[in-house]
Tab-separated table of C-alpha atoms and ligand atoms in Angstrom:
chain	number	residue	atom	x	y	z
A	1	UNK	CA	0.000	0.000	0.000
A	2	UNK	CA	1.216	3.578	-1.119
A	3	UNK	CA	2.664	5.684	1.831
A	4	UNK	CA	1.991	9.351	1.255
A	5	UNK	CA	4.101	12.084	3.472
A	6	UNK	CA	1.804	14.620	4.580
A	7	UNK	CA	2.149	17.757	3.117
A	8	UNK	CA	4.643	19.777	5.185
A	9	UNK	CA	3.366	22.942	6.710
A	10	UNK	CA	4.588	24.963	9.409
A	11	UNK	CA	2.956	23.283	12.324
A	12	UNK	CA	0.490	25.826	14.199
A	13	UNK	CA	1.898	25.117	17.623
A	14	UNK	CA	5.453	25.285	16.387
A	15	UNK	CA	7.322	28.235	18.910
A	16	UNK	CA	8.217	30.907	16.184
A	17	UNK	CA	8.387	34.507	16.972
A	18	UNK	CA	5.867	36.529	18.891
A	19	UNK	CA	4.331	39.690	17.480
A	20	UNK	CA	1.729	42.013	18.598
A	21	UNK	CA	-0.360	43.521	16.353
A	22	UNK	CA	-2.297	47.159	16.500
A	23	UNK	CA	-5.252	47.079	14.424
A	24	UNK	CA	-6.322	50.038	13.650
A	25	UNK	CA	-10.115	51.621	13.546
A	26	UNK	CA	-10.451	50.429	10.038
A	27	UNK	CA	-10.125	46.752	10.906
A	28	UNK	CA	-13.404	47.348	13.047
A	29	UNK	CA	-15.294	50.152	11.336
A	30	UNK	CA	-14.960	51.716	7.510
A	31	UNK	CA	-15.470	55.678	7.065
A	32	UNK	CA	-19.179	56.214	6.382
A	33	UNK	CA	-20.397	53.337	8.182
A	34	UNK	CA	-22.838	53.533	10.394
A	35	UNK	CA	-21.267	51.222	13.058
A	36	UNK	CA	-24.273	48.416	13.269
A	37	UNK	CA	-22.810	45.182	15.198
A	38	UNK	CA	-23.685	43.562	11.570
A	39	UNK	CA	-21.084	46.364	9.660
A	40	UNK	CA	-18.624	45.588	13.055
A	41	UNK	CA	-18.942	42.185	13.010
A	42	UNK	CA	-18.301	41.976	9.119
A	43	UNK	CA	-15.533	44.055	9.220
A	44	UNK	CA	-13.849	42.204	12.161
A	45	UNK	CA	-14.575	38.546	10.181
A	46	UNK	CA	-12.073	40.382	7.460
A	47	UNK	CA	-9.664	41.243	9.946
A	48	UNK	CA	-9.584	37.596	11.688
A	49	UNK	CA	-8.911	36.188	7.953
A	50	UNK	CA	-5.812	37.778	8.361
A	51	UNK	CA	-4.884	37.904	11.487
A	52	UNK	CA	-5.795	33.889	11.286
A	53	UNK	CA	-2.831	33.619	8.653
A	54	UNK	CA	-0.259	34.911	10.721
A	55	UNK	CA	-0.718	32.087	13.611
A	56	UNK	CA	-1.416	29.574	10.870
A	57	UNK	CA	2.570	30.939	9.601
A	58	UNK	CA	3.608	29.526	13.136
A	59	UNK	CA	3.551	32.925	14.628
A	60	UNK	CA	2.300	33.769	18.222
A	61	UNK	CA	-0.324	36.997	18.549
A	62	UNK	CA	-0.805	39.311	20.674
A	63	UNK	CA	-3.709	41.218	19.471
A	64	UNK	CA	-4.380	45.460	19.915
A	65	UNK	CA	-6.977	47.745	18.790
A	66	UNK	CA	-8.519	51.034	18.433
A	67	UNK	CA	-11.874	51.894	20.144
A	68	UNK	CA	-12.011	55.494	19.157
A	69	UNK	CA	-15.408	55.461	17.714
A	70	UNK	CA	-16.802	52.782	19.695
A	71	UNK	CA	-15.925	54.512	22.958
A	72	UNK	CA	-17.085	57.627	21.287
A	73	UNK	CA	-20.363	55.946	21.223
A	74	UNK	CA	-20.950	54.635	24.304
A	75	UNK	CA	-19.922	57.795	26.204
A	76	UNK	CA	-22.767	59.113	24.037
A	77	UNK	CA	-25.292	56.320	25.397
A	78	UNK	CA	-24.368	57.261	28.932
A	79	UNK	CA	-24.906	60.845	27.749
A	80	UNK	CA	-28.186	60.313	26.837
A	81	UNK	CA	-29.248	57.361	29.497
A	82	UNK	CA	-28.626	60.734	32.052
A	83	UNK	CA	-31.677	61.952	30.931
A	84	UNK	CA	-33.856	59.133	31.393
A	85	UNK	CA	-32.360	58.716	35.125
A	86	UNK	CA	-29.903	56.187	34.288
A	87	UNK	CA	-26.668	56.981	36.052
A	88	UNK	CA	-23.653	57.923	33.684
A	89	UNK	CA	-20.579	55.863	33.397
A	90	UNK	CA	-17.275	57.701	33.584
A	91	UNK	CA	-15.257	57.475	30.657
A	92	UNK	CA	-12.901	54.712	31.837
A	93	UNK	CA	-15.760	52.511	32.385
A	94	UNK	CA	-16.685	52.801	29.182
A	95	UNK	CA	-13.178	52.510	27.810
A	96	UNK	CA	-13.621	48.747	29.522
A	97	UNK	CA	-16.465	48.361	28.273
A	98	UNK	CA	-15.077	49.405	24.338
A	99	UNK	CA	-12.521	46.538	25.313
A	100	UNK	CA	-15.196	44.356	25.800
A	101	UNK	CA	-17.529	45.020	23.276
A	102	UNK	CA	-14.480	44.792	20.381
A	103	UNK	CA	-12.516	42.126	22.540
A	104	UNK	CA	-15.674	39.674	21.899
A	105	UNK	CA	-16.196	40.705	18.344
A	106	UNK	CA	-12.351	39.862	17.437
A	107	UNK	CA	-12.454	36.475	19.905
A	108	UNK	CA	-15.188	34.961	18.125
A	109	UNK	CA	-14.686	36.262	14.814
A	110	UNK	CA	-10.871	34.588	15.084
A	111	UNK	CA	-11.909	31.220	16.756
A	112	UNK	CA	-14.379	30.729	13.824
A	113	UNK	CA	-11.424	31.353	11.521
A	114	UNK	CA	-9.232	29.328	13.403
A	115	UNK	CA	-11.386	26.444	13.586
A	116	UNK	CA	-12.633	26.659	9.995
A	117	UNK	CA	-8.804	26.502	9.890
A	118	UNK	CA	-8.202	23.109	11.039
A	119	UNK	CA	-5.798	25.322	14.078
A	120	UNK	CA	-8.542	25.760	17.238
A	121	UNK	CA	-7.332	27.757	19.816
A	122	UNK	CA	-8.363	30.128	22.824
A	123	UNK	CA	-8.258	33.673	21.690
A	124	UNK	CA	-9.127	35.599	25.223
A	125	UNK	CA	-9.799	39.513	25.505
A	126	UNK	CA	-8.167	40.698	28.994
A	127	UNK	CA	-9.299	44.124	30.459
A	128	UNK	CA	-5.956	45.951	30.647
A	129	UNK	CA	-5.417	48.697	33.200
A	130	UNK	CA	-3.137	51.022	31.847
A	131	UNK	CA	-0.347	52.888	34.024
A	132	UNK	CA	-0.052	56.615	33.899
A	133	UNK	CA	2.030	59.243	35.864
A	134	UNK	CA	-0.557	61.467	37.433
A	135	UNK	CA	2.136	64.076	37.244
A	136	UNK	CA	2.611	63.895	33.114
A	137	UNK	CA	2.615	67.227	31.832
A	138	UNK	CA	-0.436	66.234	29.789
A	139	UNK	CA	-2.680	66.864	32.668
A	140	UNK	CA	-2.256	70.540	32.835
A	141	UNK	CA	-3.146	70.521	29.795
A	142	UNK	CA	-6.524	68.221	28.499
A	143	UNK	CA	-6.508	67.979	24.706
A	144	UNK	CA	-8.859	65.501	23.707
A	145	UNK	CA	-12.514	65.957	22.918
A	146	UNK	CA	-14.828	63.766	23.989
A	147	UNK	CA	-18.743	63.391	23.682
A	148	UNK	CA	-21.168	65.299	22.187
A	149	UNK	CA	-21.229	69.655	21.690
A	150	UNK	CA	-22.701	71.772	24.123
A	151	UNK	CA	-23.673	75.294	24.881
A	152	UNK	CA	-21.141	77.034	27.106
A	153	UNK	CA	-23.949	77.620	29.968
A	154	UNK	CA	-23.798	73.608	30.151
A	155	UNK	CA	-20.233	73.487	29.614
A	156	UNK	CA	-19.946	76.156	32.302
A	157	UNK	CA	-21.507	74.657	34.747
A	158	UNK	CA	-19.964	70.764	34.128
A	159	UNK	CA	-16.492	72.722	35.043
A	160	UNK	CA	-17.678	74.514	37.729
A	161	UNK	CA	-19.795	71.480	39.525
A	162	UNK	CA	-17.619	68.402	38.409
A	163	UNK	CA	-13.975	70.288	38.163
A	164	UNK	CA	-14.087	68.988	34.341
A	165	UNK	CA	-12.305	71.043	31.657
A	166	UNK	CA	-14.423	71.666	28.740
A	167	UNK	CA	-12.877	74.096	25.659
A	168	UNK	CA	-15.276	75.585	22.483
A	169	UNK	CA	-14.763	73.921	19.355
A	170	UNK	CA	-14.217	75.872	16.320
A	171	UNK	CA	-17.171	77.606	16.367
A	172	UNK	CA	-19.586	74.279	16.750
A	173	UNK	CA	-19.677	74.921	20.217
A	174	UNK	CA	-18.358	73.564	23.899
A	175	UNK	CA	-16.883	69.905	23.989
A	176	UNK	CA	-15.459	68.087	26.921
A	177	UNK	CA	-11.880	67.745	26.883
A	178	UNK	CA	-9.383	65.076	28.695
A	179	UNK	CA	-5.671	64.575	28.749
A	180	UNK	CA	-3.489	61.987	26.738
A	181	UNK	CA	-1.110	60.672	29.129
A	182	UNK	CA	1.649	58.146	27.808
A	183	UNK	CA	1.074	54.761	29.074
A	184	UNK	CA	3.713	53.475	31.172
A	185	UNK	CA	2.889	50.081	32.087
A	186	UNK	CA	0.310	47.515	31.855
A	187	UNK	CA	-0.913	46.485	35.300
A	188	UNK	CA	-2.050	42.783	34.210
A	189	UNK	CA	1.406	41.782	32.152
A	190	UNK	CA	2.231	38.523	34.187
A	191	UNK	CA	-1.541	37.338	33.350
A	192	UNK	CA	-0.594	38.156	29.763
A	193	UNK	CA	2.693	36.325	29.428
A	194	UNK	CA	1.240	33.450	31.209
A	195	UNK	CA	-1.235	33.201	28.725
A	196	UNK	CA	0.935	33.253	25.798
A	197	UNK	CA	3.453	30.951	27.248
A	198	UNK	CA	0.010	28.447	27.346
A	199	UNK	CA	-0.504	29.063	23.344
A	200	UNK	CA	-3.797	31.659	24.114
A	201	UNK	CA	-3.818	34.342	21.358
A	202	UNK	CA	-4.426	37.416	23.571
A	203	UNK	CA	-6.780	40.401	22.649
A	204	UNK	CA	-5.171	42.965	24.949
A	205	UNK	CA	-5.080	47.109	25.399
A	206	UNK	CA	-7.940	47.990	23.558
A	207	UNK	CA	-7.631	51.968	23.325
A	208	UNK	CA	-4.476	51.521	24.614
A	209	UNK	CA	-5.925	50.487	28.242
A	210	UNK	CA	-8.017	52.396	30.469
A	211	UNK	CA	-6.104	54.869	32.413
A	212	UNK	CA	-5.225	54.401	35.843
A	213	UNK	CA	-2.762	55.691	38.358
A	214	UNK	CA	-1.040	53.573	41.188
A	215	UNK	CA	-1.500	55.360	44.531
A	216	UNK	CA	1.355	54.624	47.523
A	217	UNK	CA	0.291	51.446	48.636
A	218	UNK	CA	-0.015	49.932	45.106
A	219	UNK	CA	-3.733	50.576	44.647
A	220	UNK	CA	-5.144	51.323	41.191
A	221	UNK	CA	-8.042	53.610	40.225
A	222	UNK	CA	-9.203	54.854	37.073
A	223	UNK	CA	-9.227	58.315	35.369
A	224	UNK	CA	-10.553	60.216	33.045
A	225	UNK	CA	-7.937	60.219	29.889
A	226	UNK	CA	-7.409	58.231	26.830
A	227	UNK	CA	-4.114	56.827	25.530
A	228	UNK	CA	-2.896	56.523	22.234
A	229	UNK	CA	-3.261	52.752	21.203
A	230	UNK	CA	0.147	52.813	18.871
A	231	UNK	CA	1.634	53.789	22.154
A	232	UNK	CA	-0.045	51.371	24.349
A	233	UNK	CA	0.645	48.731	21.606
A	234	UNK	CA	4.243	49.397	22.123
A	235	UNK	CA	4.457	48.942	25.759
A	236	UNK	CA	2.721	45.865	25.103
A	237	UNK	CA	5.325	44.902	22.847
A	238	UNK	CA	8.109	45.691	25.175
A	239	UNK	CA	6.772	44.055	27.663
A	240	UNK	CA	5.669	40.781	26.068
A	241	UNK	CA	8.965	40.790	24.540
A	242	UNK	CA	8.093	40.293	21.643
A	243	UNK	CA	9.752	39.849	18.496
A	244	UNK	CA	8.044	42.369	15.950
A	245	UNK	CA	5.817	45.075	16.320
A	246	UNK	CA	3.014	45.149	13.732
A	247	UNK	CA	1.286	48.288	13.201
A	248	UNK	CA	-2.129	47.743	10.990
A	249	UNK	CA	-3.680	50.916	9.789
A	250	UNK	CA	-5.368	51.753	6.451
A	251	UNK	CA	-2.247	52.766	4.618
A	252	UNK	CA	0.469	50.605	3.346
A	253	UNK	CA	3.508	53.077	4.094
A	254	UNK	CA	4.527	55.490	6.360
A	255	UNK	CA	5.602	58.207	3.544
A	256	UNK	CA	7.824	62.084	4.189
A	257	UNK	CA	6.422	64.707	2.646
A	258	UNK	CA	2.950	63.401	3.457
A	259	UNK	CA	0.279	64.653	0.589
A	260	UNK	CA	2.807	66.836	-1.146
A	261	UNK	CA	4.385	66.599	-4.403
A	262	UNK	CA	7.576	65.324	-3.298
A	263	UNK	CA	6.280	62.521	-1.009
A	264	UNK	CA	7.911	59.539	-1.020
A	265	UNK	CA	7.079	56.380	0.483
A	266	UNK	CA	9.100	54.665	3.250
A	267	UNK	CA	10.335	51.066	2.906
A	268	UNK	CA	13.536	49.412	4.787
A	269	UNK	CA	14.058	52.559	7.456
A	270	UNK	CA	16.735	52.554	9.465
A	271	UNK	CA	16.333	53.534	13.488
A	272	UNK	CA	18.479	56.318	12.605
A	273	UNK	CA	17.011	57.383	9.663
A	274	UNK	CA	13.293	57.395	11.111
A	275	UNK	CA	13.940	59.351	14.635
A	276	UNK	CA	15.396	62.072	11.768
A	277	UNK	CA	12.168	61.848	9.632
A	278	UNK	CA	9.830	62.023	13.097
A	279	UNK	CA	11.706	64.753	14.039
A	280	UNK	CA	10.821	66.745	10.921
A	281	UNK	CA	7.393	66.795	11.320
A	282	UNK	CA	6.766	64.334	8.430
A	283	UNK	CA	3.390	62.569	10.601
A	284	UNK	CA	0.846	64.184	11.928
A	285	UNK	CA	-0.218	63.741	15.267
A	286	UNK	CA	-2.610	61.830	16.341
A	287	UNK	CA	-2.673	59.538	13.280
A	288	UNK	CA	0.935	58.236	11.935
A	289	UNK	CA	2.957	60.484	14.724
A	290	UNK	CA	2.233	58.076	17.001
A	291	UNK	CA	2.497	55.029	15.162
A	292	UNK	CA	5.823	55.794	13.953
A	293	UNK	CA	6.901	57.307	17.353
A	294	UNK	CA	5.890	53.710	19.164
A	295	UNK	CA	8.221	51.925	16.193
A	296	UNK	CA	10.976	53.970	16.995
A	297	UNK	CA	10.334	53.124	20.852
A	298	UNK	CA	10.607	49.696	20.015
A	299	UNK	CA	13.219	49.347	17.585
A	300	UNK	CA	15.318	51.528	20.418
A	301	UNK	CA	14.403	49.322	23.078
A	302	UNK	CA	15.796	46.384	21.736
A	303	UNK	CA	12.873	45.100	19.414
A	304	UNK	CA	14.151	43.386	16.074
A	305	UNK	CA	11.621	45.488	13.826
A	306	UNK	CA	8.728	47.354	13.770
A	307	UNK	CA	6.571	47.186	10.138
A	308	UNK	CA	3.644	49.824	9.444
A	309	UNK	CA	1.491	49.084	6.909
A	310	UNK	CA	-2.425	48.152	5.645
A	311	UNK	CA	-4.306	45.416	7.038
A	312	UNK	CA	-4.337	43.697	4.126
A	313	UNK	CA	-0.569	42.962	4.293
A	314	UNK	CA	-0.733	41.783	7.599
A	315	UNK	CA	1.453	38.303	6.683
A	316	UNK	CA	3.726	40.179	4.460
A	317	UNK	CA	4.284	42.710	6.874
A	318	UNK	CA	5.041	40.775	9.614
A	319	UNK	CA	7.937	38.954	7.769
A	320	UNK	CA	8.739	42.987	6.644
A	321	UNK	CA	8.528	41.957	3.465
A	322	UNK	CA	6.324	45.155	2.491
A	323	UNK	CA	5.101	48.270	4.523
A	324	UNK	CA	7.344	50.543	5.990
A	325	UNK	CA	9.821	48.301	7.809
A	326	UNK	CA	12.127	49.768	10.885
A	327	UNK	CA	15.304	47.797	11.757
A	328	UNK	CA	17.531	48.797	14.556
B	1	ADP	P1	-5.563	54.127	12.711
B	1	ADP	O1	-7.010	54.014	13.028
B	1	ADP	O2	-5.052	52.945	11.956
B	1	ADP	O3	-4.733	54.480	13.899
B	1	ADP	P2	-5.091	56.851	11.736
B	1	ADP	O4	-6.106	57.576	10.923
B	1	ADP	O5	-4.902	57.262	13.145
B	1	ADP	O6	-5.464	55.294	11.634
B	1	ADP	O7	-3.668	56.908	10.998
B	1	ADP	C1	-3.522	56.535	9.653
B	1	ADP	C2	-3.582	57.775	8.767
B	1	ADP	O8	-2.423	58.576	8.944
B	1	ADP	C3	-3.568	57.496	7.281
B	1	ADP	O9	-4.858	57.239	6.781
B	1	ADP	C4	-2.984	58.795	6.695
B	1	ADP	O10	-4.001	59.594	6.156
B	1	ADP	C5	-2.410	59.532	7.905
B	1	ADP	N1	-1.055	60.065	7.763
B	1	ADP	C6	-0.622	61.189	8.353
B	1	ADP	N2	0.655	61.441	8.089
B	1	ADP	C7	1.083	60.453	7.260
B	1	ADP	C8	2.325	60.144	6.645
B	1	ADP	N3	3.391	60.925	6.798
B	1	ADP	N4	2.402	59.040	5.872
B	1	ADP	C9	1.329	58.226	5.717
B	1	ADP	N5	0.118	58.468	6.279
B	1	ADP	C10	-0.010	59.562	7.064
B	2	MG	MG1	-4.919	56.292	15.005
């Protein structure tokens, strides 16, 4: 009787490298979406597709997200529950409960892939308490707007009876704002590396934690701030010590010279070469500042490479085959 080989494939539960991946808000919701849990849901079954290719390439996840717009929304619902006597949730709540919501979404959505796979696994969402300095120069100086536009009388009296800062808005009147703080730490690491030594794909730092600070005696309570998930993706990565650093967004380069007519796209960047690019102003804040900021972070702290690119070179771009690619 004929004795075929099987066909050789790296084995799923073969130890390769570890990478953690930052999916950006693309991988959960497309511009001009309403945000259903349908559009959510199909947009996160796209995302596990490929997310599911790099652990079937042997490669151990550690999975990060954006929640802008689904925090967004929820601070909204509390907003508006207010008025019907339900009592509000403060914004890190809800920033656990973004993790939740987008934690579950990704979980199932990969297990299903997995499965249909022939590689089953646990994929777990942790809630991830994120460590700030209370003392961080951002909190003299709140920059984020959150929740819906008000009329300064409202806005007046929210900073006079709850000590929040609130700031007009071009014109389109008075918005809540709240600091950025850089995450420092995540409070539930250990759990996290115990869980990937056990072969669990983790679904970690969603918004890049929830804010809290560490008083004296250890304790931790939450506050009011959000944290940039590149950033909070890259303490993840540090502290996971992990391999690569995978930054997901909705372009496929990093370029200089952004939307001019001498961009130019970024490949194979050198650490060097990048800190000199960031600090010439070639990303903006707030949407590839940061991401190339937490490469650089990385790469500096000892990581072997940090790749930016689209979602839908998630495999390539892990093995920095494409995307802009930064090697110590
Ligand atoms: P994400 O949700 O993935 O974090 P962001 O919108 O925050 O996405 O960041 C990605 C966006 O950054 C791109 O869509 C692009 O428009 C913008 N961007 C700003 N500066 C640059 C740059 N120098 N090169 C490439 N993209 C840039
Ligand atoms: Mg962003």
């Amino acid at each position: 009787m004929e004795h075929k080989e099987p066909a050789k494939r790296p084995s799923c539960r073969d130890r390769q490298e570890t990478i953690v991946v930052a999916l950006g808000g693309n991988a959960i919701l497309q511009p001009g979406q309403r945000g259903t849990f349908e559009e959510q849901m199909e947009n996160v079954r796209k995302t596990a597709v490929q997310l599911a290719q790099l652990i079937l390439s042997g490669k151990r996840l550690v999975i990060t997200h954006g929640n802008g717009p689904q925090v967004g929304r929820i601070f909204q619902q509390q907003e508006i529950g207010a008025r019907e006597g339900i009592p509000e949730m403060p914004l890190h709540v809800c920033g656990a409960m973004s993790q939740g919501q987008i934690g579950y979404m990704i979980q199932q959505a990969l297990h299903n892939e997995l499965l249909k796979a022939g590689c089953p696994k646990t994929v777990v969402t942790l809630i991830c308490q994120s460590l700030v300095d209370p003392s961080s120069p951002a909190f003299a100086d709140p920059t984020k707007p959150i929740g819906s536009f008000y009329s300064e009388a409202e806005a007046k009296k929210a900073m006079a009876e709850k000590g929040e800062v609130w700031k007009e808005d071009s014109g389109r009147g008075w918005r809540r704002v709240v600091p950025s703080p850089e995450p420092l730490a995540c409070a539930e690491i250990e759990a996290i590396k115990a869980l990937i030594d056990k072969d669990v794909v983790v679904i970690i730092s969603g918004g890049g934690g929830i804010p809290v600070v560490r008083d004296s005696r250890g304790a931790l309570s939450g506050i009011d701030a959000v944290i940039d998930k590149d950033l909070g993706a890259q303490v993840m990565a540090r502290e996971t010590g992990a391999d690569v650093l995978l930054i997901l967004t909705d372009v496929a380069n990093a370029a200089i010279h952004y939307r001019t007519p001498g961009e130019k796209i970024l490949e194979r960047v050198s650490l060097k070469e990048m800190k000199t690019y960031y600090r010439q102003g070639h990303f903006k804040a707030g949407s590839m500042g940061p991401k190339v900021l937490a490469a650089i972070r990385f790469v500096e702290g000892g990581g072997k490479m940090a790749v930016i690119t689209s979602l839908e070179n998630a495999l390539p771009g892990a093995e920095g085959r494409v995307g802009t690619v930064v090697v110590p």
